[in-house]
mmCIF file with all atom_site columns, C-alpha atoms and ligand atoms in Angstrom:
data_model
loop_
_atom_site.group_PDB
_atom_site.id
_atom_site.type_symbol
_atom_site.label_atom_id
_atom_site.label_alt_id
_atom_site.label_comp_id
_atom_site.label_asym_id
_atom_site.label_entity_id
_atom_site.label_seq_id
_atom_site.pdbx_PDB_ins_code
_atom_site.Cartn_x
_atom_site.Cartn_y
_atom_site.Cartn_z
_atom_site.occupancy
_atom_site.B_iso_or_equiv
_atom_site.pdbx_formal_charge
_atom_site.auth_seq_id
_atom_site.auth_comp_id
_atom_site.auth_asym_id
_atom_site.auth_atom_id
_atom_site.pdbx_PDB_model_num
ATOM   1   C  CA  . UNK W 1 1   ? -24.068 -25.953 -24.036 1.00 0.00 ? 1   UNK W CA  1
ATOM   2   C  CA  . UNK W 1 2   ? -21.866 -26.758 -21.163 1.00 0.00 ? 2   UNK W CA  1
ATOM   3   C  CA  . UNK W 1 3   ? -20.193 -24.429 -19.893 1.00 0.00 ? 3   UNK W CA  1
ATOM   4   C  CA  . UNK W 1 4   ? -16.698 -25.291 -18.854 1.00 0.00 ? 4   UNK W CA  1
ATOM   5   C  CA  . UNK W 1 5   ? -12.916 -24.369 -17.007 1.00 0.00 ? 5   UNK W CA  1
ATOM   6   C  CA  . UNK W 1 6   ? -11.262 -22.488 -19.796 1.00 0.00 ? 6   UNK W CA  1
ATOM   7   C  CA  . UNK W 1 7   ? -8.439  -24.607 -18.561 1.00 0.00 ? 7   UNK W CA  1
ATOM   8   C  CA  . UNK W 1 8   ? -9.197  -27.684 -17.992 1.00 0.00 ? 8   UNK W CA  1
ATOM   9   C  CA  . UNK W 1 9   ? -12.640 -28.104 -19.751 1.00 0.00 ? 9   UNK W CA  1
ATOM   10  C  CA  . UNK W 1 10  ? -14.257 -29.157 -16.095 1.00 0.00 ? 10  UNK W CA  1
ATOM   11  C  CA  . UNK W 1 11  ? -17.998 -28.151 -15.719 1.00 0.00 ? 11  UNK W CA  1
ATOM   12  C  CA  . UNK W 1 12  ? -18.334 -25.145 -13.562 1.00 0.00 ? 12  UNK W CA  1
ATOM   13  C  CA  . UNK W 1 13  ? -21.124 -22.654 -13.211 1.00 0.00 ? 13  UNK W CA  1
ATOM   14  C  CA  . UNK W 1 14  ? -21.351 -20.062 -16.122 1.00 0.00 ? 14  UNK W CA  1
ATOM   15  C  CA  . UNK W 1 15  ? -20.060 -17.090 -13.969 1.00 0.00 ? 15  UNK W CA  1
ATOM   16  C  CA  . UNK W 1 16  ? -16.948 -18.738 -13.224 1.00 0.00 ? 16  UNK W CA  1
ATOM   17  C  CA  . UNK W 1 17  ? -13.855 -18.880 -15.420 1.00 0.00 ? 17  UNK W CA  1
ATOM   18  C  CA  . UNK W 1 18  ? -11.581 -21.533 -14.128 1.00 0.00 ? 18  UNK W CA  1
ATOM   19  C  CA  . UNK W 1 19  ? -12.731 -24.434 -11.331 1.00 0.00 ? 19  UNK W CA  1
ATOM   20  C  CA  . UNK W 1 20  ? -11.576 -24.599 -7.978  1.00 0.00 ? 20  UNK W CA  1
ATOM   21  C  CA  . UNK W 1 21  ? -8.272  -26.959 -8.923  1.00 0.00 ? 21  UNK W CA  1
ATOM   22  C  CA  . UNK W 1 22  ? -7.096  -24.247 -12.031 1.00 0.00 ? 22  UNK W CA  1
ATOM   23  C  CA  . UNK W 1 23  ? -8.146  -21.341 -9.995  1.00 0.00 ? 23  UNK W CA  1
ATOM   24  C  CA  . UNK W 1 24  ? -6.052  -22.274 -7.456  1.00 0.00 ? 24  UNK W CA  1
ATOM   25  C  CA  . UNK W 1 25  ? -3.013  -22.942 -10.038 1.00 0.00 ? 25  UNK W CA  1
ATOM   26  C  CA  . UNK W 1 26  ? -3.323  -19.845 -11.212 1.00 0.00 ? 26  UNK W CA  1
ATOM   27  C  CA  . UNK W 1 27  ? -2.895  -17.827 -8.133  1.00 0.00 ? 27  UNK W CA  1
ATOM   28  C  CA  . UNK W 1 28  ? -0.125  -19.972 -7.136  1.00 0.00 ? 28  UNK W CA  1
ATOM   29  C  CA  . UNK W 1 29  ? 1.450   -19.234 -10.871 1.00 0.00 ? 29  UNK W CA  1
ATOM   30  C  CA  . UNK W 1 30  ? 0.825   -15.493 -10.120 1.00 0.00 ? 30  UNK W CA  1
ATOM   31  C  CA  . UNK W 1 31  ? 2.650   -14.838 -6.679  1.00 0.00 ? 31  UNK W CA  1
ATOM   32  C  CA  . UNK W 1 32  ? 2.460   -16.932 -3.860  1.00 0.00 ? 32  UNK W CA  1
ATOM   33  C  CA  . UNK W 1 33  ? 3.485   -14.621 -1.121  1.00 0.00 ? 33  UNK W CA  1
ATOM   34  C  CA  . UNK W 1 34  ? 3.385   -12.051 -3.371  1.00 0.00 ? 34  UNK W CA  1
ATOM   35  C  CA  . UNK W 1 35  ? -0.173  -11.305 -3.419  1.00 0.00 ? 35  UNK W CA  1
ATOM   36  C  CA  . UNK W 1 36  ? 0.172   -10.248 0.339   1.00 0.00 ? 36  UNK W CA  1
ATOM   37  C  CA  . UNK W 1 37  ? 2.371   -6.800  -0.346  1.00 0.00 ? 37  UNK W CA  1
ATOM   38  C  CA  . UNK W 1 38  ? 0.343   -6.617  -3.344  1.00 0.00 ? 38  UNK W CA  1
ATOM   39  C  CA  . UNK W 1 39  ? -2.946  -6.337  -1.053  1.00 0.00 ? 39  UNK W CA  1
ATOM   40  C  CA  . UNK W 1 40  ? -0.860  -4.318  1.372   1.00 0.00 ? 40  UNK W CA  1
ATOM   41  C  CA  . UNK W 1 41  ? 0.076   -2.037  -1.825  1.00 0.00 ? 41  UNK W CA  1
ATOM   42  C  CA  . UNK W 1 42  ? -3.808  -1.433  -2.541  1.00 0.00 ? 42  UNK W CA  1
ATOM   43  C  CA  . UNK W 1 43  ? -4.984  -1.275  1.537   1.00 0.00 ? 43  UNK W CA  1
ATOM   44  C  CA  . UNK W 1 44  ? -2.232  1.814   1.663   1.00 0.00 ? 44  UNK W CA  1
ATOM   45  C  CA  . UNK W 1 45  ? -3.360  3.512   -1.455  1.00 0.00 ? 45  UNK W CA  1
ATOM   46  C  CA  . UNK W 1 46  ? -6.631  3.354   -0.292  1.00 0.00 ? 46  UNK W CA  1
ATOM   47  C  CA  . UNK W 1 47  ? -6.123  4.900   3.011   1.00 0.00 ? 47  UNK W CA  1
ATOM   48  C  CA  . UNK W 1 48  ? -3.950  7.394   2.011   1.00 0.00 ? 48  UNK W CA  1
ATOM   49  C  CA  . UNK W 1 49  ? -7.635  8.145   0.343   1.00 0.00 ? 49  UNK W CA  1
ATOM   50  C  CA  . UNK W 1 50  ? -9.512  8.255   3.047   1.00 0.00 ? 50  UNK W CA  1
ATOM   51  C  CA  . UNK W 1 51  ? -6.977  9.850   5.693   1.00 0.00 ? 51  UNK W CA  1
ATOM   52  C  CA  . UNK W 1 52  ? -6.925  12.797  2.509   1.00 0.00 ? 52  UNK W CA  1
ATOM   53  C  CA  . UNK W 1 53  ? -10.695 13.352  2.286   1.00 0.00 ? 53  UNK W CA  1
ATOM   54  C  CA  . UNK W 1 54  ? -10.566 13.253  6.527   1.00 0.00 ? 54  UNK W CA  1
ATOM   55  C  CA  . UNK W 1 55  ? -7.611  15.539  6.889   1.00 0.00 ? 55  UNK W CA  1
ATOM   56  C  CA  . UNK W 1 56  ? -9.536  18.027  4.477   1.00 0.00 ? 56  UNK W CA  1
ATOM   57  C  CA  . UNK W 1 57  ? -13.250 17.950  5.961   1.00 0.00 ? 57  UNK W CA  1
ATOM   58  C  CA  . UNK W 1 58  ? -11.246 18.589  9.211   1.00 0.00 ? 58  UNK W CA  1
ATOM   59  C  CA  . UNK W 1 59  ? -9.259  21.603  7.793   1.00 0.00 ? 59  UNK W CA  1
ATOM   60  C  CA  . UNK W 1 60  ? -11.971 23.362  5.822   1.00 0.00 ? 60  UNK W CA  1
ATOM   61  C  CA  . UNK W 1 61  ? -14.538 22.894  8.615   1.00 0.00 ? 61  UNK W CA  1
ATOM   62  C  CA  . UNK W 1 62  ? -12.021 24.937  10.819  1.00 0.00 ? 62  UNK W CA  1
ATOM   63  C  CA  . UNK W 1 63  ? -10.033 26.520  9.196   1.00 0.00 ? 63  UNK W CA  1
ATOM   64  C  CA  . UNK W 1 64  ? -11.088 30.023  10.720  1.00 0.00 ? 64  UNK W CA  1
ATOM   65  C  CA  . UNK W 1 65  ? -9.803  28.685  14.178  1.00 0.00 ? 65  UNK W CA  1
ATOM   66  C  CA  . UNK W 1 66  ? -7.007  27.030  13.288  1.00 0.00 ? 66  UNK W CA  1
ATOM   67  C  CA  . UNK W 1 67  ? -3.765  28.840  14.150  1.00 0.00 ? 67  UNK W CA  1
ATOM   68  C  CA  . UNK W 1 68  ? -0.951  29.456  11.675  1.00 0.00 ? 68  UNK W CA  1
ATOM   69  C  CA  . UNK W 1 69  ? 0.784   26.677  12.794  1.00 0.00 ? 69  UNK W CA  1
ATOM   70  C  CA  . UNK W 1 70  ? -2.069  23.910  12.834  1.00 0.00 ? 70  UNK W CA  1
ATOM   71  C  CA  . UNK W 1 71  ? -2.602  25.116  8.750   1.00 0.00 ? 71  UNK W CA  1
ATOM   72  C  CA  . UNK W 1 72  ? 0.917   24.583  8.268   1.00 0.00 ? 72  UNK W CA  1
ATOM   73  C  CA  . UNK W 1 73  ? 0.048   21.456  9.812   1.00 0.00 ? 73  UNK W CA  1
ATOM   74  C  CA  . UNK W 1 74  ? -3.037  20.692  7.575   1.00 0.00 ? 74  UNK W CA  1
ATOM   75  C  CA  . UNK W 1 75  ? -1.757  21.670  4.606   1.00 0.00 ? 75  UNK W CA  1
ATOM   76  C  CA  . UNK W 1 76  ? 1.777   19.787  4.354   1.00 0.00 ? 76  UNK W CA  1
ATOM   77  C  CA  . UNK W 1 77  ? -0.172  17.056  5.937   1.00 0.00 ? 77  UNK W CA  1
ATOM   78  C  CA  . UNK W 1 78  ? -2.350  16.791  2.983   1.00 0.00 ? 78  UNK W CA  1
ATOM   79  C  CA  . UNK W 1 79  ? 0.519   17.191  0.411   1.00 0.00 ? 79  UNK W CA  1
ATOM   80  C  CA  . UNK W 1 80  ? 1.907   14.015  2.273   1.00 0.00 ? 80  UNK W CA  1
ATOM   81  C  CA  . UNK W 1 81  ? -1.069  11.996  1.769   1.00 0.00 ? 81  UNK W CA  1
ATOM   82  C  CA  . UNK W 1 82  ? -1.635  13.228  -1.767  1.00 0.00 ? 82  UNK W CA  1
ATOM   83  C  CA  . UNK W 1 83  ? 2.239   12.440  -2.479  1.00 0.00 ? 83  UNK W CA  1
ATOM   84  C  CA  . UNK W 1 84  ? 2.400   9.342   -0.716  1.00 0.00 ? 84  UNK W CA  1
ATOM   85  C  CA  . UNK W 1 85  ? -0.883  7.788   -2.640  1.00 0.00 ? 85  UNK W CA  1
ATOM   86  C  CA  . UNK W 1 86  ? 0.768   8.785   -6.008  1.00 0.00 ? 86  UNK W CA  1
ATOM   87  C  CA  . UNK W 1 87  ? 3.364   7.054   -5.199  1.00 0.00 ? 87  UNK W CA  1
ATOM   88  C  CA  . UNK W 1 88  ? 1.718   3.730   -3.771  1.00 0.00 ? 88  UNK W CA  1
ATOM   89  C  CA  . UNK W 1 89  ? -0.672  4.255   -7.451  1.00 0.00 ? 89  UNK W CA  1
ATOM   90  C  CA  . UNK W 1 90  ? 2.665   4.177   -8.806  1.00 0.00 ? 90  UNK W CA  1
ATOM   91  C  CA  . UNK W 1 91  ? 4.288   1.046   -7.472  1.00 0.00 ? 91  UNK W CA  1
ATOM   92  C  CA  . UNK W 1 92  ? 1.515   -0.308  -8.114  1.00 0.00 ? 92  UNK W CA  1
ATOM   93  C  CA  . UNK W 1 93  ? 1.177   -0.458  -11.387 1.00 0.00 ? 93  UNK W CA  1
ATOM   94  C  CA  . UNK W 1 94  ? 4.729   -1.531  -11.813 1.00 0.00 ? 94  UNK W CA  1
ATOM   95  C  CA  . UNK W 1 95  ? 3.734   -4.226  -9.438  1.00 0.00 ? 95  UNK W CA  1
ATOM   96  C  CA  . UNK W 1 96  ? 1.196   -5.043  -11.764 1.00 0.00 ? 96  UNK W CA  1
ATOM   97  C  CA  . UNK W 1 97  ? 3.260   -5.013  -14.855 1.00 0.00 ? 97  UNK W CA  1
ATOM   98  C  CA  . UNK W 1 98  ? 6.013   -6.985  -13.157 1.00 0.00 ? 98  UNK W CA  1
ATOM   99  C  CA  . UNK W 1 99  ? 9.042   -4.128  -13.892 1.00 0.00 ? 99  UNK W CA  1
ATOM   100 C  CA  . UNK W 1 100 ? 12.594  -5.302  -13.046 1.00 0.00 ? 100 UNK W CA  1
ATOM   101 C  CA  . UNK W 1 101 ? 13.185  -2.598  -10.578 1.00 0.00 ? 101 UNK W CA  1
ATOM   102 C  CA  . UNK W 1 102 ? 10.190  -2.921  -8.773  1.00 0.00 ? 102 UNK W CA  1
ATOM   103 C  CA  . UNK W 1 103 ? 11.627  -4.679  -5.866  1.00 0.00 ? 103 UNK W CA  1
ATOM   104 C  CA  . UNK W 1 104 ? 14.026  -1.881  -5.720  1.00 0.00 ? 104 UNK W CA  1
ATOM   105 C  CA  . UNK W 1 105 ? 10.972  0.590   -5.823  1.00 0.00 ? 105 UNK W CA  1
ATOM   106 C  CA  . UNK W 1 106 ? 9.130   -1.432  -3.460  1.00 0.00 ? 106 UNK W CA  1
ATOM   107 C  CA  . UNK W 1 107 ? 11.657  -1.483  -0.662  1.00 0.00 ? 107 UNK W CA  1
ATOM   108 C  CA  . UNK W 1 108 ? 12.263  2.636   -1.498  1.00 0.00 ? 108 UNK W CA  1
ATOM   109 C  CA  . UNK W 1 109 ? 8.335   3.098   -0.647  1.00 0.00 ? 109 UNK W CA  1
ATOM   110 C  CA  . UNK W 1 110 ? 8.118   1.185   2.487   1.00 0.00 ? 110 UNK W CA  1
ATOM   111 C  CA  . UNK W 1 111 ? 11.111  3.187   3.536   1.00 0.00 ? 111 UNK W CA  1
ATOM   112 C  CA  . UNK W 1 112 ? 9.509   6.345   2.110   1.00 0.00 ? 112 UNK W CA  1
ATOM   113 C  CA  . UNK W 1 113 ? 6.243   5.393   4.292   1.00 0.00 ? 113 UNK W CA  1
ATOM   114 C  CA  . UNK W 1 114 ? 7.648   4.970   7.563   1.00 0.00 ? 114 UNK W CA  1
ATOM   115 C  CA  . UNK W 1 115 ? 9.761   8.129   6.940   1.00 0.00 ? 115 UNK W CA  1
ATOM   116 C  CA  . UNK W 1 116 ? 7.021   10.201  6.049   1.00 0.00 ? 116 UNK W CA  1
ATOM   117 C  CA  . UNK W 1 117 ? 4.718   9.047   8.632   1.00 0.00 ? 117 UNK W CA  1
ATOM   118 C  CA  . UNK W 1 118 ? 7.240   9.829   11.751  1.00 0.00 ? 118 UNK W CA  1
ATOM   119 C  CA  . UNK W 1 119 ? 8.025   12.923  10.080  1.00 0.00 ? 119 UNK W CA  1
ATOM   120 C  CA  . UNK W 1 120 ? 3.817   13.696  10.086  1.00 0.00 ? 120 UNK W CA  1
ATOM   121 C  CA  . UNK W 1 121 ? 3.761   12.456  13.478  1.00 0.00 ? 121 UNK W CA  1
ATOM   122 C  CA  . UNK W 1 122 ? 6.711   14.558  14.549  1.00 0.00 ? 122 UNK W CA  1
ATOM   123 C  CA  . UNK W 1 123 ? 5.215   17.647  12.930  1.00 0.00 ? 123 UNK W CA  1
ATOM   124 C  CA  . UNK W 1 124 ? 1.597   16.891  14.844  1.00 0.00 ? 124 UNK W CA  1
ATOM   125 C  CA  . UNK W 1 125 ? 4.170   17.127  17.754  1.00 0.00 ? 125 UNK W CA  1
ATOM   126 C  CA  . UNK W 1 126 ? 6.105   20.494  17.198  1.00 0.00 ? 126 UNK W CA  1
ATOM   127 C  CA  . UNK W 1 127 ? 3.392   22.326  15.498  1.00 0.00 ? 127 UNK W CA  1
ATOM   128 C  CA  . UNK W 1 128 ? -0.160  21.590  17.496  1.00 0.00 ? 128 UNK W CA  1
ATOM   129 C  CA  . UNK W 1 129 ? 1.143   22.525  21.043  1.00 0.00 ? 129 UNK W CA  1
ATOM   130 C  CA  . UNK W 1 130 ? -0.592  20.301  23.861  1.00 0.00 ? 130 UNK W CA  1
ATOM   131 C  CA  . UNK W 1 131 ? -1.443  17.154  21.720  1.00 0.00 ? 131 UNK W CA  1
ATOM   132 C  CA  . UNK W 1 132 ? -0.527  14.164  23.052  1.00 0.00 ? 132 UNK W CA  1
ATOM   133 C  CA  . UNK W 1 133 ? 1.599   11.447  20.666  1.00 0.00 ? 133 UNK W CA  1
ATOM   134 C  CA  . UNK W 1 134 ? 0.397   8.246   22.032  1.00 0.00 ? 134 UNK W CA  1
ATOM   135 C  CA  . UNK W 1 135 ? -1.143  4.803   20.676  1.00 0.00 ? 135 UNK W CA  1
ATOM   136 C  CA  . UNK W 1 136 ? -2.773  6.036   17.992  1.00 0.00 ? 136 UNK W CA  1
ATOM   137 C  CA  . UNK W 1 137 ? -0.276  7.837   16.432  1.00 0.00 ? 137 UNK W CA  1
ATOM   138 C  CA  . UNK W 1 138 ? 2.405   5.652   16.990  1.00 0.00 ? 138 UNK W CA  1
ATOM   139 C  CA  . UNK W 1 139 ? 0.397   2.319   16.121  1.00 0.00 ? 139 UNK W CA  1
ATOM   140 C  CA  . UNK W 1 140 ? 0.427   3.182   12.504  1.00 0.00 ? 140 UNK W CA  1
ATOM   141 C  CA  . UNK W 1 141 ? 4.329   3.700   12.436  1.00 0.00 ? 141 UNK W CA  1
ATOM   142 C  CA  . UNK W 1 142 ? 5.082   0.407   14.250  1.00 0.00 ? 142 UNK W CA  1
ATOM   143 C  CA  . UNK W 1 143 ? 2.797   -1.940  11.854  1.00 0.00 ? 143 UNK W CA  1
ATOM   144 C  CA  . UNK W 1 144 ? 4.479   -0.315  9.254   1.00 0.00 ? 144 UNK W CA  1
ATOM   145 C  CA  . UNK W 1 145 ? 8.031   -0.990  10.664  1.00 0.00 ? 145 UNK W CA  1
ATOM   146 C  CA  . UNK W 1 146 ? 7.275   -4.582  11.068  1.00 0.00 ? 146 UNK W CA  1
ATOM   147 C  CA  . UNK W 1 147 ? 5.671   -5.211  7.135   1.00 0.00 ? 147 UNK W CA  1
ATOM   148 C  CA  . UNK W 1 148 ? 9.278   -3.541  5.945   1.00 0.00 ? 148 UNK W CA  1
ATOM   149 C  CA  . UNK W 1 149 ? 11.109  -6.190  8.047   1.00 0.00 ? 149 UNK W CA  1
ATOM   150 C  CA  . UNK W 1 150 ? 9.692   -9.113  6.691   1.00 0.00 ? 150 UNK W CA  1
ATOM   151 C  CA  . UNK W 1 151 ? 8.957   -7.697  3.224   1.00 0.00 ? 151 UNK W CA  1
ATOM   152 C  CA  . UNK W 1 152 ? 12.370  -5.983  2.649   1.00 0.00 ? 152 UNK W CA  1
ATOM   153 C  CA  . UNK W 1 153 ? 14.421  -9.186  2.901   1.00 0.00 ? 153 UNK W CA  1
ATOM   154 C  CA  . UNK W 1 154 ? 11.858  -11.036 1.228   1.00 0.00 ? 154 UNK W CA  1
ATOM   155 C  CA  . UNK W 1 155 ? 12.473  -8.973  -2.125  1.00 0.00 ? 155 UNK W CA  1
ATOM   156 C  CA  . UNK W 1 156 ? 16.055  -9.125  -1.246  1.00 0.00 ? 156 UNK W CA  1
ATOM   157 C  CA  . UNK W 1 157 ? 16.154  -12.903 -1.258  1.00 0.00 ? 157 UNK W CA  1
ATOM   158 C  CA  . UNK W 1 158 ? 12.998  -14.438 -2.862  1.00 0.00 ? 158 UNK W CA  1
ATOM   159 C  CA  . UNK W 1 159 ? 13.786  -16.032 -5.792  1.00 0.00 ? 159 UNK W CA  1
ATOM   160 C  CA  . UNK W 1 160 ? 10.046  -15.491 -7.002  1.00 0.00 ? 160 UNK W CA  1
ATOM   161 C  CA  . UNK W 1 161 ? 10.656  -12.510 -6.656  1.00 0.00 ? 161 UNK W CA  1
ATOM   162 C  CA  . UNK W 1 162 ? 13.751  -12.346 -9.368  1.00 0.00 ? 162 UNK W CA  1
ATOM   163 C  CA  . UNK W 1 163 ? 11.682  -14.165 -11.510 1.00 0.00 ? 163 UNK W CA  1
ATOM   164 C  CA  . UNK W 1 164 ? 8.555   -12.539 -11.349 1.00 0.00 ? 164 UNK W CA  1
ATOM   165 C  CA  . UNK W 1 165 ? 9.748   -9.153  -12.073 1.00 0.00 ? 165 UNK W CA  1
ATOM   166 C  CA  . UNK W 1 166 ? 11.883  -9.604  -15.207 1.00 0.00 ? 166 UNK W CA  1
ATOM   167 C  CA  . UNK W 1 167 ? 10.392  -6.680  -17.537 1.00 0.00 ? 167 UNK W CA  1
HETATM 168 ZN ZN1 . ZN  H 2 .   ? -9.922  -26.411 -14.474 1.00 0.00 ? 201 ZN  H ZN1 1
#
């Protein structure tokens, strides 16, 4: 039997589900832009992982040394991360499901993230005395600045956007 596009009926290879024209179609159908804060949506969940399971290895490996101040540090550190993920987890599966406020939602987390991370930054700054706040730190905040300027007004205006999320 040949196998075909469950679209179009087009012979493809078996472990494929639509060929290259319907595949194509369907991604368009799906979002357009949109696929590009959706990736962004899954990227920042994921390192909100990783910088979690960093911050912690860090903490627990010195936690004897650290002063009172540098736990403090740690610790609401972590809650950020851990708060911050359920909330990109969150959006995202609203994302996913295409909820009428999501846009809403969406432009409240990408405030939310470049709150929180100038207020982590900030904290690095009053509570570990000595450290200097320099590219690294400040990298992060600035890329994230520049995604809410283009994708704030974009779910403002985008009419894809009103009619994709209509749930
Ligand atoms: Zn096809």
């Amino acid at each position: 039997m040949e196998w075909g596009c469950t679209k179009c009926g087009v012979g493809i290879p078996q472990d494929r589900e639509f060929c290259d024209k319907c595949e194509e179609k369907h991604f368009r159908k799906i979002g357009g832009f949109l696929f590009l804060p959706l990736i962004g949506l899954v990227v920042t969940a994921a390192s909100y992982l990783f910088v979690m399971a960093d911050t912690f290895n860090v903490m627990t490996e010195n936690y004897s040394h650290l002063s009172a101040n540098a736990k403090i540090f740690f610790i609401s550190s972590l809650a950020i991360y851990i708060g911050e993920f359920l909330f990109a987890a969150t959006v995202l599966s609203f994302f996913l499901k295409k909820k009428k406020f999501l846009p809403k939602l969406f432009i409240f987390f990408m405030i939310s993230v470049v709150a929180i991370m100038s207020l982590n930054v900030y904290m690095l700054y009053i509570l570990i005395p000595g450290v200097k706040i320099g590219h690294h730190e400040l990298a992060p905040i600035f890329r994230n600045v520049i995604s809410a300027l283009i994708w704030i007004p974009y779910f403002i205006t985008s009419v894809r956007v009103k009619r994709t999320f209509i749930r």
